[in-house]
Every structure is written in structure tokens, then in C-alpha cells.
Coordinates of C-alpha atoms and ligand atoms in Angstrom, one line a residue:
X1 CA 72.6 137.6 -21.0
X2 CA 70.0 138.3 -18.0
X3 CA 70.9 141.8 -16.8
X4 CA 68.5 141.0 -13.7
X5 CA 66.7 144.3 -12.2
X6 CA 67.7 146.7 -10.3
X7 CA 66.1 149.9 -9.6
X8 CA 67.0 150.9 -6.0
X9 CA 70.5 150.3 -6.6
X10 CA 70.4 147.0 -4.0
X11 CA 74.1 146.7 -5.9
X12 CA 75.8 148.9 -3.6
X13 CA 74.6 146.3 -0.5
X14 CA 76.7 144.0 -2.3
X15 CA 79.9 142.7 -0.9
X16 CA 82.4 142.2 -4.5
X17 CA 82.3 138.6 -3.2
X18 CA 78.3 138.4 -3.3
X19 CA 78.5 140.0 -7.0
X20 CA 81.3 137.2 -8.2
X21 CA 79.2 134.7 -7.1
X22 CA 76.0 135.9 -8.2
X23 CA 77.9 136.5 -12.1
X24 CA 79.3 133.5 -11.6
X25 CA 75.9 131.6 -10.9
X26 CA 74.4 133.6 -13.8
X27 CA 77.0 132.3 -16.3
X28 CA 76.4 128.9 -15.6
X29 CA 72.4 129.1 -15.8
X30 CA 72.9 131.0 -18.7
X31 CA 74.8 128.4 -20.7
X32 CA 74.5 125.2 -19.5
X33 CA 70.9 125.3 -17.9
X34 CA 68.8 127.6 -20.3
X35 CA 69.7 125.7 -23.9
X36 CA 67.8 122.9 -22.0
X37 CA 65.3 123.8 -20.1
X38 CA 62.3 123.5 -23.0
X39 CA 62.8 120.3 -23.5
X40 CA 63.1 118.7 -19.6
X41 CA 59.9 120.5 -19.3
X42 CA 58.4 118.9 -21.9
X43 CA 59.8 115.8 -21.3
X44 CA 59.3 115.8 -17.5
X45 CA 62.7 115.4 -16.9
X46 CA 65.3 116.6 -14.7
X47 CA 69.0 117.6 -15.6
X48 CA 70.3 115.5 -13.6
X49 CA 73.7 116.1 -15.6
X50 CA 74.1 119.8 -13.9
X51 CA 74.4 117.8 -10.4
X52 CA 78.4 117.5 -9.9
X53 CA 78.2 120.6 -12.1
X54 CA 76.5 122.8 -9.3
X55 CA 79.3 121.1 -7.1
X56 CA 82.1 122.0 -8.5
X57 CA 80.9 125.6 -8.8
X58 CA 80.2 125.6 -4.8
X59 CA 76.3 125.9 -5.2
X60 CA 75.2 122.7 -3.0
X61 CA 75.8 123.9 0.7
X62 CA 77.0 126.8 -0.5
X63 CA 76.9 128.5 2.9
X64 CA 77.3 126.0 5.5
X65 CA 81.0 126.8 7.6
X66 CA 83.6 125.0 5.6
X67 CA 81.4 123.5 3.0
X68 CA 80.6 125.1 -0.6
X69 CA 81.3 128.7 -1.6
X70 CA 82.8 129.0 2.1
X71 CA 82.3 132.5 4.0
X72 CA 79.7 133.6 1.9
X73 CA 76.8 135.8 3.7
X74 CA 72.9 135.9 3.1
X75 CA 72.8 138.1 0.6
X76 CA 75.1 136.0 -1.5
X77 CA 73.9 132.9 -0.2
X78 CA 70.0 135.0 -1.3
X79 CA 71.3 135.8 -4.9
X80 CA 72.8 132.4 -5.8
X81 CA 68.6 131.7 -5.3
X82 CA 67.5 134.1 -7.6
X83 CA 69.7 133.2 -10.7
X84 CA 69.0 129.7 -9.9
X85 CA 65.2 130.7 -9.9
X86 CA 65.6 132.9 -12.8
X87 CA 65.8 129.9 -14.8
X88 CA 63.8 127.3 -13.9
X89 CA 62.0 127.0 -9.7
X90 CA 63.5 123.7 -10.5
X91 CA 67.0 124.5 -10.3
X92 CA 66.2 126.3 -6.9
X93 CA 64.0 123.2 -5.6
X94 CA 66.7 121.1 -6.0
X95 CA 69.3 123.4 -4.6
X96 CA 67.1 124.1 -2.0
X97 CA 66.5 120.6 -0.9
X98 CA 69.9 119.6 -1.2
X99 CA 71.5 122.5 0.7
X100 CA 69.0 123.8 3.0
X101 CA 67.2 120.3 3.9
X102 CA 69.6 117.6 3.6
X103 CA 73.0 118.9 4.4
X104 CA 72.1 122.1 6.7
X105 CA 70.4 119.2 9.1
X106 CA 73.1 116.8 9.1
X107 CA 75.5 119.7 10.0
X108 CA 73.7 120.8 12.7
X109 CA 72.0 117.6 13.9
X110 CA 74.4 115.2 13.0
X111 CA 76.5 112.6 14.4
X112 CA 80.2 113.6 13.3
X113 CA 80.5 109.7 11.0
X114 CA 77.3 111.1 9.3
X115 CA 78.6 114.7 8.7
X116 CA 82.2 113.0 7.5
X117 CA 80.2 110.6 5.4
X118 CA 77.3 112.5 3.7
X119 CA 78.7 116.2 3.2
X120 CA 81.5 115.7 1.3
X121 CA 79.7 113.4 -0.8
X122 CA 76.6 115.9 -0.9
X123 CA 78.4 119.1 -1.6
X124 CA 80.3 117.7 -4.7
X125 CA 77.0 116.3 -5.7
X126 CA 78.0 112.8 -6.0
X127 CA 75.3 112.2 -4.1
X128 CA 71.7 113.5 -3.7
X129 CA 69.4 113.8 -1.1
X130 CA 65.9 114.4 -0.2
X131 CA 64.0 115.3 2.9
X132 CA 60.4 113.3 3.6
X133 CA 58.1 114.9 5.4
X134 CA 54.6 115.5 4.2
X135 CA 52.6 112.1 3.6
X136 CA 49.6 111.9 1.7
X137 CA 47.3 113.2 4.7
X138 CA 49.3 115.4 6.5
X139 CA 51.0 118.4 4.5
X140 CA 50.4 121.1 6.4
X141 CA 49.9 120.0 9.8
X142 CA 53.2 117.5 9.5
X143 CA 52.7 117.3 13.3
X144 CA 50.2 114.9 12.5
X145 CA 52.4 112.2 10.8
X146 CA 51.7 108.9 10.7
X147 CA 55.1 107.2 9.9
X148 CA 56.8 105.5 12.8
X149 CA 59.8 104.2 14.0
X150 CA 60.2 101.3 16.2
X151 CA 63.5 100.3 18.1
X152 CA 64.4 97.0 16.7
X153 CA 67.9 95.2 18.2
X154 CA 70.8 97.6 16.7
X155 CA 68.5 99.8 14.5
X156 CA 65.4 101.1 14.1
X157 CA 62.1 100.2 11.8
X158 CA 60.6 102.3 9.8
X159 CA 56.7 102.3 8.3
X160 CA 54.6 104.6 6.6
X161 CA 54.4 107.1 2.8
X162 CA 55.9 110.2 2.7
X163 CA 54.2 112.1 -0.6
X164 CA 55.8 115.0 -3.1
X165 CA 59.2 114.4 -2.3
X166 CA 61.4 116.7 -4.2
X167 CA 64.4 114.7 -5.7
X168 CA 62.5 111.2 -4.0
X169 CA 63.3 109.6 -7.2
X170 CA 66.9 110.4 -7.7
X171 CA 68.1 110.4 -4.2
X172 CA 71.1 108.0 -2.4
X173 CA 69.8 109.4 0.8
X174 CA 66.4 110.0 2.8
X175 CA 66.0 112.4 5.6
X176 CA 63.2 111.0 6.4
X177 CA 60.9 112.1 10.1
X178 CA 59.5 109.6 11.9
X179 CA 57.4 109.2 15.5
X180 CA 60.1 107.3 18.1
X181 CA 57.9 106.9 20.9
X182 CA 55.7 109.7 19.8
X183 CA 58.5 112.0 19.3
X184 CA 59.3 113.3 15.5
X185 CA 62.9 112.4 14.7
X186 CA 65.1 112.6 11.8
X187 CA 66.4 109.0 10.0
X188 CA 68.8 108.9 7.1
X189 CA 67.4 105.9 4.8
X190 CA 70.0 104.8 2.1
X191 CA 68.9 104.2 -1.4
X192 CA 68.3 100.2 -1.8
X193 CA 67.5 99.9 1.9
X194 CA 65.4 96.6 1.9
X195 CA 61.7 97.2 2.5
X196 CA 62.4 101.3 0.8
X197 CA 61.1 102.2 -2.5
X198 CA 61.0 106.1 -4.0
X199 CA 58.1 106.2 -6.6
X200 CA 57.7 109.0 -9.2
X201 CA 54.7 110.8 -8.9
X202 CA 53.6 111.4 -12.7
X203 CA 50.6 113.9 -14.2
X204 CA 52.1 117.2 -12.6
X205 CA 51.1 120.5 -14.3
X206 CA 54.3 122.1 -12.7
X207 CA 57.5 122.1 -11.7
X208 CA 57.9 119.3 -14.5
X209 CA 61.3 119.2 -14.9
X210 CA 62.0 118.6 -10.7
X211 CA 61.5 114.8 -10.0
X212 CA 59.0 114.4 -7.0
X213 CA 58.6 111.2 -5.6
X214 CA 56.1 109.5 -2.5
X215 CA 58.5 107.4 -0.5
X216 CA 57.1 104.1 0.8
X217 CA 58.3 102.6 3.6
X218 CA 57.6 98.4 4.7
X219 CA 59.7 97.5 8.0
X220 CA 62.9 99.6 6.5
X221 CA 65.4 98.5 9.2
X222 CA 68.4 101.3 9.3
X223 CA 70.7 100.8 12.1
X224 CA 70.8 102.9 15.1
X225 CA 74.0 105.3 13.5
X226 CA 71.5 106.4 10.6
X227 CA 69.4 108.0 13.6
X228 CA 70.1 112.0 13.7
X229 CA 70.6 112.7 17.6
X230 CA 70.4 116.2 18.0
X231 CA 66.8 116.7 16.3
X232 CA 63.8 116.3 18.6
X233 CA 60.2 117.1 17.7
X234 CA 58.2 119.3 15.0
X235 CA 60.9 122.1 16.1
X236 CA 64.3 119.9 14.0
X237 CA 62.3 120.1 10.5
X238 CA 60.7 123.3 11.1
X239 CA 64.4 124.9 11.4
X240 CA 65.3 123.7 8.2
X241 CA 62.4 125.0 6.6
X242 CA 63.0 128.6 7.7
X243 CA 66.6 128.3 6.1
X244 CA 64.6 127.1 2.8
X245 CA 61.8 129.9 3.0
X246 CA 64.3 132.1 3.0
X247 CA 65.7 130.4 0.0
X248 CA 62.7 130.9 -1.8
X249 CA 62.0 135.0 -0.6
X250 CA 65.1 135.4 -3.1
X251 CA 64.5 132.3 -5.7
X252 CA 61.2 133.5 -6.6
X253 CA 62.5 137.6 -7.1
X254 CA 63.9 135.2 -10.5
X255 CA 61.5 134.1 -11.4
X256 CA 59.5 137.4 -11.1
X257 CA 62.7 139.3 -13.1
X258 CA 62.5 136.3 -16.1
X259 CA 59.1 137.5 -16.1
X260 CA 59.1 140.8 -16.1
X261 CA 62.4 141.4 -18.9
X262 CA 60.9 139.1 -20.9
X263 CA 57.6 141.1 -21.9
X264 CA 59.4 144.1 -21.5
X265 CA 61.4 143.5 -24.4
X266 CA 58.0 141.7 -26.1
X267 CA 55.8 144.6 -25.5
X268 CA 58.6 147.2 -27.4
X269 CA 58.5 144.7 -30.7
X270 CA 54.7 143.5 -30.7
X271 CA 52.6 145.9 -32.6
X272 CA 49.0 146.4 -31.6
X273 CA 46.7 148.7 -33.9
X274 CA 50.1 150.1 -35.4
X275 CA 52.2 151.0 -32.5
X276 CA 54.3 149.0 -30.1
X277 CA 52.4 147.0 -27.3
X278 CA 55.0 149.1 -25.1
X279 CA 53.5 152.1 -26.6
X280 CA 49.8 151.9 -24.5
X281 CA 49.7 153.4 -21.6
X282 CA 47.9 150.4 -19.5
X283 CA 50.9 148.4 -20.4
X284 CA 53.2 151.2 -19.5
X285 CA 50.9 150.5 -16.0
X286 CA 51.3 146.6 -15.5
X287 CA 55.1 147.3 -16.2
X288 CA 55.4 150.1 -13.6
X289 CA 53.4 148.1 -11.2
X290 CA 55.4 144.8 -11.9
X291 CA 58.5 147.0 -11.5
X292 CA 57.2 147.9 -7.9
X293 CA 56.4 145.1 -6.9
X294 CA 59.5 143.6 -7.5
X295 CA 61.7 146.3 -5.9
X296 CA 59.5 145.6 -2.9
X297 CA 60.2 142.2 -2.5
X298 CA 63.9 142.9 -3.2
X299 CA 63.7 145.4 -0.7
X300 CA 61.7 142.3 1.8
X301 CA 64.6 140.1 0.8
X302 CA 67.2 142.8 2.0
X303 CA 66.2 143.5 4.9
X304 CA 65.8 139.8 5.8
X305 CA 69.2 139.2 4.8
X306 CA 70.2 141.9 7.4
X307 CA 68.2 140.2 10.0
X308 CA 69.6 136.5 9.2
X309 CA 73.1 138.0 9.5
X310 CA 72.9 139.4 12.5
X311 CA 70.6 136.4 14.5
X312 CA 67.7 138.1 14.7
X313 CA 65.4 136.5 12.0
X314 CA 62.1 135.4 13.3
X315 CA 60.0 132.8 11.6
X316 CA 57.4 135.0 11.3
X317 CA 59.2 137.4 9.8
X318 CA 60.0 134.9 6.9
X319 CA 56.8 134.1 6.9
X320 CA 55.8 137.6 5.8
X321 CA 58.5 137.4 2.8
X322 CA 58.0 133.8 1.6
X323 CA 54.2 134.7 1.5
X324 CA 54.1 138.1 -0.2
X325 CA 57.6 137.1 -2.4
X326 CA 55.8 133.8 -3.6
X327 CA 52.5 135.2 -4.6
X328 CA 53.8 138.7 -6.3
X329 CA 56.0 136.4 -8.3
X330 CA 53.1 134.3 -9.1
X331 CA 50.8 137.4 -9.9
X332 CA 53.3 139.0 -12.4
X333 CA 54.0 135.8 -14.1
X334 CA 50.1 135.7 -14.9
X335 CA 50.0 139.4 -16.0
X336 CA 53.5 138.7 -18.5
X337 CA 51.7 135.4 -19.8
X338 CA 48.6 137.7 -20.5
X339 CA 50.8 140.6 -22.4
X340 CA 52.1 137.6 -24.6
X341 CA 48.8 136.6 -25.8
X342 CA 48.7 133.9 -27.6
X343 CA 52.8 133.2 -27.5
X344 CA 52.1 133.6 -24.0
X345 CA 50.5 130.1 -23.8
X346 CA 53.4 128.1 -25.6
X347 CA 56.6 127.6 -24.0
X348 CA 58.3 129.4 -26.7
X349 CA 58.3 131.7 -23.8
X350 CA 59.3 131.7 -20.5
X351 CA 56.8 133.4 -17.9
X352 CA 54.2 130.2 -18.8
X353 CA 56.3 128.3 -17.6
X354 CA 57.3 130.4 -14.2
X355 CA 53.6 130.8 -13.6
X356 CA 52.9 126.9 -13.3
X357 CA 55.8 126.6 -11.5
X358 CA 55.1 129.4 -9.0
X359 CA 51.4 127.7 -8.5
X360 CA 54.3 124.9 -6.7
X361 CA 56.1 127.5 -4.9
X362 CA 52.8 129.3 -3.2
X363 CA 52.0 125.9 -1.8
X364 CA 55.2 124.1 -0.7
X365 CA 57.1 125.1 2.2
X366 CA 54.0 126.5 4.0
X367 CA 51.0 127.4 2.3
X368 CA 50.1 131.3 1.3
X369 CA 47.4 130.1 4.1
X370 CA 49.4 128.8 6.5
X371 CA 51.9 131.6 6.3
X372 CA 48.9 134.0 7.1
X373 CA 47.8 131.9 10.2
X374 CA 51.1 132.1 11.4
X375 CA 51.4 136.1 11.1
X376 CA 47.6 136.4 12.3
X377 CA 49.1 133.9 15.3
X378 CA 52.3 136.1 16.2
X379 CA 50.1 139.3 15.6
X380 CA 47.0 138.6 17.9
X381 CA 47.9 136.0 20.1
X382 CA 45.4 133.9 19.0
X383 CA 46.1 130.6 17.4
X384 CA 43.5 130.0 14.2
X385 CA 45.5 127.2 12.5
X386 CA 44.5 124.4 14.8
Ligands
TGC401 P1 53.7 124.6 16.6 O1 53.1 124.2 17.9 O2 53.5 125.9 16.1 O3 55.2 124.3 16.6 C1 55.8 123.1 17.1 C2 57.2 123.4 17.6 O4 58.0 123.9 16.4 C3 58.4 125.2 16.7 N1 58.3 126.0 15.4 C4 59.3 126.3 14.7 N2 60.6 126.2 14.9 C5 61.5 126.7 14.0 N3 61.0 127.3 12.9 C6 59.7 127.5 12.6 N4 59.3 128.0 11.5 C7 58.8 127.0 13.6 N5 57.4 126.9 13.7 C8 57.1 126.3 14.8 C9 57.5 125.7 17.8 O5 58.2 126.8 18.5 C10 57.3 124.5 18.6 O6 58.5 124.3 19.4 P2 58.4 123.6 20.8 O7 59.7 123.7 21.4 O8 57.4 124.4 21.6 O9 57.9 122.2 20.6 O10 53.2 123.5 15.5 P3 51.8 123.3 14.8 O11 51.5 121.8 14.8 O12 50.8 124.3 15.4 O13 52.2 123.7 13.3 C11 52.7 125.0 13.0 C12 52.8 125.2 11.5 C13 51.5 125.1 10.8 C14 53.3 126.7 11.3 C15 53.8 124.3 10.8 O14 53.5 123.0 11.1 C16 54.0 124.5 9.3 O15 54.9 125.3 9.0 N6 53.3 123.8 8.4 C17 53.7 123.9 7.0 C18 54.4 122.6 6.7 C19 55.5 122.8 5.6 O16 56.0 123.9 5.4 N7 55.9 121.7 5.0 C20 57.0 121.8 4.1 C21 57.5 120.4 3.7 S1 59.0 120.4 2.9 C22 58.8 121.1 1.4 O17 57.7 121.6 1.1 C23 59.9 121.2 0.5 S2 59.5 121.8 -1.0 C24 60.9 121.5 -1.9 C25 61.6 122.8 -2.2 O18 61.9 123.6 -1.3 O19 61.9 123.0 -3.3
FAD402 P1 46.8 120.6 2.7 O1 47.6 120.7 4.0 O2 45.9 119.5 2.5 O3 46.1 122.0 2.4 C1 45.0 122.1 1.4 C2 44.5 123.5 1.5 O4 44.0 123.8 2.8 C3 45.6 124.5 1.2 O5 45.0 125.6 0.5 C4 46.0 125.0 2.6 O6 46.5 126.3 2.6 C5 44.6 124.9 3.3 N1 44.8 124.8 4.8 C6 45.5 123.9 5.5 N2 45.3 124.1 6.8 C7 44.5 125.2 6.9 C8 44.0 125.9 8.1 N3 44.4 125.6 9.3 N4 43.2 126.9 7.8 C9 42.8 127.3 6.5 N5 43.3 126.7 5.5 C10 44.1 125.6 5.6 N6 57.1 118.0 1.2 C11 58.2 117.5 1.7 O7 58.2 117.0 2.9 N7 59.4 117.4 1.0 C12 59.5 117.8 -0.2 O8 60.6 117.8 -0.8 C13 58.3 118.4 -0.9 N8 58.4 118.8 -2.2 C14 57.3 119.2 -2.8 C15 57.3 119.5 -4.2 C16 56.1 119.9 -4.8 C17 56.2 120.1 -6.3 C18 54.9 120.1 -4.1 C19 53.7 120.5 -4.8 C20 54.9 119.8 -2.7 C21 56.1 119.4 -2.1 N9 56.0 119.0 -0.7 C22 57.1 118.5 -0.1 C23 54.8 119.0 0.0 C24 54.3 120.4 0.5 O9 55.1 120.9 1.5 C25 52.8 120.3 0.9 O10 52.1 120.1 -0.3 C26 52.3 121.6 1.6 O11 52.9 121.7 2.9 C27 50.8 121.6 1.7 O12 50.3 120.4 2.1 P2 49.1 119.6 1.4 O13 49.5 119.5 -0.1 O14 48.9 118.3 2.1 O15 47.9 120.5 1.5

């Protein structure tokens, strides 16, 4: 079983109910995620199985007031990210999306029929959903969207492509953000919606076993109830994105552990020139610098935790821990592939995997570039992204 890492003790900031759940989360990835994983990665497939699986244990919405684990903080809610991460970003994606940019909008957006409608069914995971914001020319600068919505009688009609839409392909419901009058707002477009089609977006290099999806949109009518009120301009899906980015400071810290255990136990059986891998002292040196790195972006994740808790997170605070989180995992699942040599390419082993996976992470949910601008923007003043 994954021990996880833990050299600062960051145990003891632990509530016994963030521990239970974290175990608990472990378990399952343990036994019913990792026997699979090999092949849905090879396959391009996503376990789509787990789904009412990861409902029953509390995971989807885990944190939202009366939905999920219930009363659970952010260091629980942070650690739930981790194990899922810890065995495939996949898991965490989907979580991620589900949780933190389906149902966390509806909640707090939402008309009450649309919250009694699509949480239950979303936190059990009877249903998926999916949330459509980049289109194929506009990723990071989603202010620039092209898709519109036009008030039509009772409803609304919707045109345009969204592009790399994480669970597109599998989803009963769309958040999708469209220009009303020149204003960004948030629709919920049903699967089998007349005019709506969710096409999987084949050739990827990583993250194989999420389904990602462009959605394409020809005069989709959804009546005017489908309409969230409460979101208005770039400001409704940027919110959700912090609660994600700080999904991923912790989900990646899995990633980065998977990593790191696994050629630590590699490098103490490999022999090189006669004595164990573990026995050279400029592995001893990647190991004691992946092992820093790592307790510093625990120690990142912490401290944001703290923050969330208490109100005070900035996004440009989880900017600084979705950036550095993101590409330390990325970095020491390229030295771990290395240290495996040739193993290291196959998928007999894990951290190839992580590290094509992590190229994902770096880019969605703000760019390593776009996270800078936006530090170099709160630090100076200055705005360099536009
Ligand atoms: P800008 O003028 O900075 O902001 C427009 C309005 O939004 C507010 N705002 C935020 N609010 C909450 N949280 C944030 N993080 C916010 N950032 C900005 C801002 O205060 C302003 O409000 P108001 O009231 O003045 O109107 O907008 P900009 O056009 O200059 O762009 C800023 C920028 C580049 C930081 C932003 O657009 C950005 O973050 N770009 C990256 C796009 C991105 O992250 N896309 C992710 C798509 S979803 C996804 O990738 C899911 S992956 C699946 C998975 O998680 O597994
Ligand atoms: P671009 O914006 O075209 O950027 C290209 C390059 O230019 C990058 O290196 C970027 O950092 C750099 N760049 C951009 N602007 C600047 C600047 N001002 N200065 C300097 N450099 C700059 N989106 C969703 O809406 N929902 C999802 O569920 C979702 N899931 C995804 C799943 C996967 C597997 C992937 C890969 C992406 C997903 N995305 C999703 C899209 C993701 O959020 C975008 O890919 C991301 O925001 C970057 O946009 P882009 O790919 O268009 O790159």
C-alpha cells in the first residue's frame, strides 16, 4: 500500500477526520483504481465504472455544505486530491471537474430547481458533468470567446466550439459560457439537446485515460431555467477555477510522491557496476533534492489550506502554488523516468506515465505562463498579459 511522504510531520495538522478520509480515499485508489489503470492508458479509456463508486464514498462535491463527505475542511478536501492524483491526474481531472466546476457553480450560482435537480444527481455520480470554456482559439485569454447566446422566445440559443473538454464525451450536463449581450454567462446544456454534439478529441500523448471532448454547438435552444442567474462576466468561471487550482496544488503532490517511492524502492534493487543504484551518491542527490522539493510544496499546500480556511486566499496566491506545485511534480517525474532507464520508458512503471500526464496539468487551468503574468501583475502593478 502507498505510505505517501511525510518528512515534516504535516500529520500532526491533520484533523482524525482529514486522516479517515484521506485512508479511506487511499483504499479505494489502491484497489479498485490501480489494478486498471495500465490498461485504460493504453486503451485510451476512462473507468467510467469508478463514477457511482467515487459517489458513494463522498468524493464528488465532497466539500460543498450538505453535499459529499459533509463538514470536511481544506486540508481534507486537499488530501482527497493527492490520493486521487497519486494514481492517475485522471482520477483528479475528473474529480476536479465534477466537484469544483460543475457542482461548486451550480451551488453558488444556481437557481434552487437547478441545485435540487443536478446535485443530488451529480454527487452520487449518476450523472456527469463538464464545464466548456476554452474554444479552439481562445484558451488562455477565455475573455475572448466567441460562443454566443441569443434570447430566443422562452430560452436562449446557443453557437459556437468549445475545445479540450474534460469528461465532454461522457457528460449528461454542460456548463457551458456564453456572450448574452456581450456579457459571459453560464448555460447548463443537457446531453441530446437538439443542435449539441460532444466529440472525442483522439491522438493525445496524455492524460489518456480522461475523455476530452470539443463541444459543438448549432442553434442549441435550452430554455431560459437552464440559464445560471447569479454568474456574470469572466469573474463566475474564474471563481471556479481558483477552487480547482487549488485542487491541483495538492493533486499533483501525488503524483510527485508515486514518483518519487517508486524509484526509491527501484534505485535500492537495480545494480549498477555492482552496487545498488541507491548506493551512488548523485542518486542519493536527485532523491534528497526530490524529497525537498516535495516537502516544499506540501508545506505551499499547507499554508494555502490555512488561508482558504480562514477567507483569506488570493488568486494570486494560488497562482504561486498551482505554478511551482505543477512544474516540481512535472520535473521529478522526468528525473524518476530517467533513474529507471530503460523500464523507465514502458509503463511497467508508473512515473512515465505521471510525467505525460503532468505535461496536461502545467498547461490546463492557467498556463505555467499565465500564472507568472498574473504574479508579475499583482507584484508590479503592471499588466504584461494583454
Ligand atoms: P481580468 O481583467 O484579469 O479579470 C476579469 C475579471 O475576473 C476577475 N478575476 C478573477 N476572479 C476570480 N478568480 C480569479 N482567479 C480571477 N482572475 C481574474 C477580475 O477581478 C475581473 O473582475 P471584474 O469584476 O473586474 O470584471 O481578465 P483577463 O482577460 O486579463 O484574463 C486574466 C487571466 C489571464 C488571468 C485569466 O483569463 C486566466 O486565468 N486565463 C487562464 C484560463 C484558464 O485557466 N482556463 C482554464 C479552463 S478550465 C480547465 O482547464 C479545466 S482542466 C480540467 C481539470 O481541471 O482537470
Ligand atoms: P494558448 O492560450 O494558445 O497558449 C499557447 C502558449 O502561449 C502557452 O505556452 C501559453 O502559456 C502562452 N501564452 C499565452 N498567453 C501568453 C501571454 N500573454 N504571454 C506569454 N505567453 C502566453 N478547458 C476547459 O474549458 N474545460 C476543460 O475541462 C478543459 N480540460 C482540458 C483537458 C486537457 C487534457 C487539456 C490539455 C486542456 C484542457 N482545457 C480545458 C483547456 C486548457 O485550459 C487550455 O488548454 C489552457 O487554458 C491553455 O490554452 P491553449 O491551449 O489555447 O493555449
Amino acid at each position: 500500500m502507498f505510505k505517501g511522504i511525510d518528512y515534516y510531520d504535516i500529520e500532526s495538522e491533520m484533523t482524525p477526520k482529514a486522516r479517515q478520509v484521506r485512508d479511506m480515499v487511499r483504499e479505494f485508489v489502491e484497489k479498485e483504481f490501480m489494478p486498471h489503470i495500465r490498461q485504460h492508458y493504453r486503451a485510451g479509456t476512462f473507468p467510467v465504472d469508478l463514477v457511482p463508486r467515487m459517489g458513494e464514498l463522498g468524493i464528488l462535491g465532497a466539500e460543498l455544505p450538505g453535499y459529499g463527505l459533509k463538514d470536511m475542511d481544506s486540508i481534507a478536501y486537499g488530501l482527497i486530491m493527492q490520493e486521487l492524483e497519486r494514481g492517475d491526474s485522471t482520477l483528479r481531472s475528473f474529480a476536479s471537474v465534477q466537484s469544483a466546476l460543475v457542482m461548486y457553480p451550480i451551488f453558488h450560482f444556481g437557481s434552487q430547481p437547478q441545485k435540487d435537480h443536478w446535485l443530488p444527481l451529480l454527487e452520487s455520480g449518476k450523472a456527469i458533468g463538464c464545464f466548456g470554456l476554452t474554444e479552439p482559439e481562445f484558451g488562455s485569454d477565455p475573455g475572448g470567446m466567441k460562443c454566443t447566446a441569443v434570447k430566443s422566445g422562452d430560452g436562449y440559443v446557443l453557437n459556437g466550439t468549445k475545445m479540450w473538454i474534460t469528461n465532454g464525451s461522457l457528460s449528461n450536463v454542460a456548463l457551458v459560457w456564453a456572450k448574452l449581450d456581450g456579457v459571459i454567462r453560464g448555460f447548463l446544456v443537457e446531453r441530446g439537446t437538439p443542435g449539441f454534439s460532444a466529440n472525442e478529441i483522439s491522438g493525445k500523448l496524455s492524460l489518456r485515460a480522461s475523455a476530452t471532448a470539443s463541444l459543438v454547438m448549432r442553434d442549441v435552444l435550452v430554455p431560459e431555467a437552464n440559464l445560471l442567474p447569479e454568474a456574470r462576466g469572466l469573474k463566475g468561471p474564474l471563481s471556479c477555477l481558483n477552487q480547482a487550482r487549488y485542487g491541483i496544488v495538492w493533486g499533483v503532490l501525488g503524483a510527485a510522491m508515486a514518483c518519487f517511492e517508486e524509484v526509491l524502492e527501484y534505485s535500492g534493487k537495480r545494480q549498477v557496476f555492482g552496487r545498488p543504484l541507491a548506493a551512488r551518491q548523485l542518486t542519493q542527490a536527485k532523491l534528497a533534492d526530490m524529497l525537498t522539493e516535495i516537502t516544499k510544496g506540501q508545506l505551499l499546500a499547507l499554508q494555502l489550506a490555512k488561508l482558504r480556511e480562514s477567507g483569506r486566499m488570493r488568486p494570486e496566491q494560488v497562482s504561486l502554488a498551482k505554478r511551482n506545485n505543477t512544474r516540481m511534480a512535472l520535473e521529478i517525474a522526468r528525473t524518476a523516468r530517467g533513474m529507471l532507464g530503460a523500464n523507465g520508458i514502458t509503463d511497467w512503471y508508473q512515473s512515465m506515465r505521471h510525467m505525460c500526464n503532468l505535461e496536461s496539468v502545467d498547461t490546463y487551468e492557467g498556463t505555467y505562463e499565465i500564472h507568472t503574468l498574473a504574479m508579475g501583475r499583482d507584484l508590479t502593478g503592471i499588466d504584461a498579459i494583454s
